[in-house]
Amino acid sequence: MIEIKQILAEKISKAISDNWNGTVVEAESIRDMFEYPPESSFGDISLPCFRFSKTLRRSPIQIAEILKAGIAGEPIERIENVNGYLNIYISNDYLATTLLTEILSGGNKYGSQTIGKGKTVVLDYSSPNVAKPFHIGHLGTTVIGHSIKKLHEFLGYKCVGINYLGDWGTQFGKMIVAYRLWGNREEVEVGGVDKLVELYVKFHHEAELDKSLEDAARKEFHKLEQNDPDNIELWKWFIEISVKEYKKTYRQLGIEFDSYAGESFYTDKMPAQVEKLRQMNLLKIDDGASLVDLADYNMPPCLILKRDGSTLYPTRDIAAAVYRKNTYDFDKCIYVTSSAQSLHFAQWFKVVELMGYDWYDKLIHVPYGTVSINGEKLATRTGNVILLKDLFDMAISKVADIMTEKNPNIANKEETAEAVGVGAVVFYYLLGNRIKDIDFRLEDALSFEGNTGPYVQYTYARTCSVLEKARKTGADKYTSSDRITAQEEANLLKVLAKFPEKVLTAVRDLEPSVITRYILDVAAEFNRFYHNCQILNATDEQTVAFRLKLTEAAGYVLGNAFELICLKKTEKI
Ligand code: ARG
């Protein structure tokens, strides 16, 4: 893999060593000093040399002058020393030959790396609570989580995606009572999760009037804990119904999990950890409950056992982390949840550290902001929520309408409408930094203009249709000049060159929006090129062939980037 920053950093590192008596400044640290100038008149990439003043004991201007002489040659066209800034211009020849060849030979793999080889990353994401609505608040954990998984895979890590289903807890006592009182098998078979949620909501309404229902629910949950066969059967069935439906949503997003080990899976794994805590004298009894005091770390205590001895959310997470470490020997274990759970993770991560597990620092919480729709916040208990599948359906049907209008004869209409509708929601969601709260405006998300999913998918389809036309006319057989003749061509190549670096940044910051925004940069440059340069009708065959190569390269980069953020590659829209 070549990356221009890396090549330049290595050259500079060598020039420093050559001119300063073997002084070592690692390429890795130089790499991070580069800046992209705000205007192309300051070069394609720039290095502020004052950063070396201390080490190299010269003025930035002198340093820049010495380095300038030391690093000339491929891939550099020319270098200017402007007040101690080395402004570097990349050569067109390099872009049109070495870089373009690299992209085309990389193809679906361009931008990927092997730095993660031999390392395992466990990702805990999506994890809806069974029998409760899978609502738009879960969009974040689902698509951010999957995107972070894809990004790591792209860097060669082995990834294990775990759907830590909320498949245990007192809500199942409530569900069992509600189902026996008001439900029936056929209705649930047909109505699926909606029906289960309806029963759950009805339980809460009725329980306000009749307090004995709560008691009944506690009893049924207790029976479930004691392995009562009837309750176990019902419980398994609720999960089955729910998972079947979640999988439809996951399929629309192109998501598959490696494991569905939910909360219930860890029930028998908790006692050993509770015992360890007790033996290490970390447990404090407070009003009958057992907790780990975290006052020294400026956090409220972490609750481990309730007064009645039952376990809690953190207890389960601790046991699950130990199990995952033993099973997968992870190098990172990533949890993606809303920032409302940040304290929970900070607390139990600290407990794991206090327990002496030396891998505590491999646990990473990735929080994200809240979602509202058209300014409205979401309420759960009342049942007044927007479900993810309804949001997707809405988006899909609106896209289908637009397509009927614009392109009525398209093949695979349904499939395309689904890819574009779902893609619109995902793209809109992943555009901003994950930690920022987001107000969802479907109208904006679905627009074919502006910075939207449909716009970038349309751009990708455009690259496909140009290449298809070339195959039909035989233009794909021409020999390329491999020579840049228009500024738009150079600009497109320069943005494509940045892809590997963007992938690294997205992984470093666990931030899919780096890729989403990069896709917009690529789409903008490709469309500029498409509108201002004739591709199939260029003046000579060599130029046609060269521009076809550029189109193909742009298609690869867009497609590879789409894969990283759960966006489908639509060949025709
Ligand atoms: N089921 C939880 C919820 O919907 C999220 C679980 C997150 N993962 C974890 N290991 N705690 O809020």
mmCIF file of N, CA and C and ligand atoms in Angstrom, residues 124 127-129 138 164 166 263 313 317 335 337 341 344-345, ligand 1:
data_model
loop_
_atom_site.group_PDB
_atom_site.id
_atom_site.type_symbol
_atom_site.label_atom_id
_atom_site.label_comp_id
_atom_site.label_asym_id
_atom_site.label_seq_id
_atom_site.Cartn_x
_atom_site.Cartn_y
_atom_site.Cartn_z
ATOM 1 N N ASP A 124 -19.319 -5.212 20.535
ATOM 2 C CA ASP A 124 -20.628 -5.449 21.145
ATOM 3 C C ASP A 124 -21.509 -4.300 20.682
ATOM 4 N N SER A 127 -27.554 -4.903 19.984
ATOM 5 C CA SER A 127 -28.024 -5.390 21.286
ATOM 6 C C SER A 127 -29.374 -4.842 21.747
ATOM 7 N N PRO A 128 -30.432 -5.021 20.957
ATOM 8 C CA PRO A 128 -31.744 -4.534 21.401
ATOM 9 C C PRO A 128 -32.290 -5.374 22.549
ATOM 10 N N ASN A 129 -33.242 -4.814 23.245
ATOM 11 C CA ASN A 129 -33.881 -5.533 24.336
ATOM 12 C C ASN A 129 -35.119 -6.250 23.816
ATOM 13 N N HIS A 138 -31.764 2.908 18.430
ATOM 14 C CA HIS A 138 -30.827 1.808 18.202
ATOM 15 C C HIS A 138 -30.092 1.925 16.867
ATOM 16 N N TYR A 164 -25.405 -8.508 21.823
ATOM 17 C CA TYR A 164 -25.636 -8.820 23.240
ATOM 18 C C TYR A 164 -27.097 -8.529 23.550
ATOM 19 N N GLY A 166 -30.691 -8.079 24.866
ATOM 20 C CA GLY A 166 -31.279 -7.935 26.208
ATOM 21 C C GLY A 166 -32.350 -9.010 26.343
ATOM 22 N N GLU A 263 -27.700 -11.452 27.102
ATOM 23 C CA GLU A 263 -27.482 -11.356 28.546
ATOM 24 C C GLU A 263 -27.683 -12.693 29.258
ATOM 25 N N TYR A 313 -27.061 -5.118 35.833
ATOM 26 C CA TYR A 313 -26.468 -4.851 34.509
ATOM 27 C C TYR A 313 -24.927 -4.876 34.544
ATOM 28 N N ASP A 317 -22.115 -7.474 32.711
ATOM 29 C CA ASP A 317 -21.095 -6.963 31.793
ATOM 30 C C ASP A 317 -19.700 -7.411 32.221
ATOM 31 N N TYR A 335 -17.528 -1.401 22.880
ATOM 32 C CA TYR A 335 -18.962 -1.363 23.193
ATOM 33 C C TYR A 335 -19.546 -0.083 22.612
ATOM 34 N N THR A 337 -22.726 2.228 22.553
ATOM 35 C CA THR A 337 -24.049 2.549 23.120
ATOM 36 C C THR A 337 -24.225 4.063 23.155
ATOM 37 N N GLN A 341 -25.129 5.851 28.622
ATOM 38 C CA GLN A 341 -24.555 4.730 29.374
ATOM 39 C C GLN A 341 -23.062 4.912 29.679
ATOM 40 N N HIS A 344 -22.042 4.071 33.278
ATOM 41 C CA HIS A 344 -22.098 2.618 33.502
ATOM 42 C C HIS A 344 -20.800 1.947 33.047
ATOM 43 N N PHE A 345 -20.341 2.291 31.846
ATOM 44 C CA PHE A 345 -19.123 1.652 31.333
ATOM 45 C C PHE A 345 -17.889 2.093 32.116
HETATM 46 N N1 ARG B 1 -29.371 -3.817 25.661
HETATM 47 C C1 ARG B 1 -28.792 -2.560 26.047
HETATM 48 C C2 ARG B 1 -29.752 -1.428 25.687
HETATM 49 O O1 ARG B 1 -30.521 -1.545 24.746
HETATM 50 C C3 ARG B 1 -27.463 -2.290 25.389
HETATM 51 C C4 ARG B 1 -26.369 -3.272 25.700
HETATM 52 C C5 ARG B 1 -25.008 -2.702 25.456
HETATM 53 N N2 ARG B 1 -23.971 -3.641 25.695
HETATM 54 C C6 ARG B 1 -23.485 -3.989 26.887
HETATM 55 N N3 ARG B 1 -22.555 -4.908 26.936
HETATM 56 N N4 ARG B 1 -23.903 -3.423 27.983
HETATM 57 O O2 ARG B 1 -29.689 -0.388 26.311
#
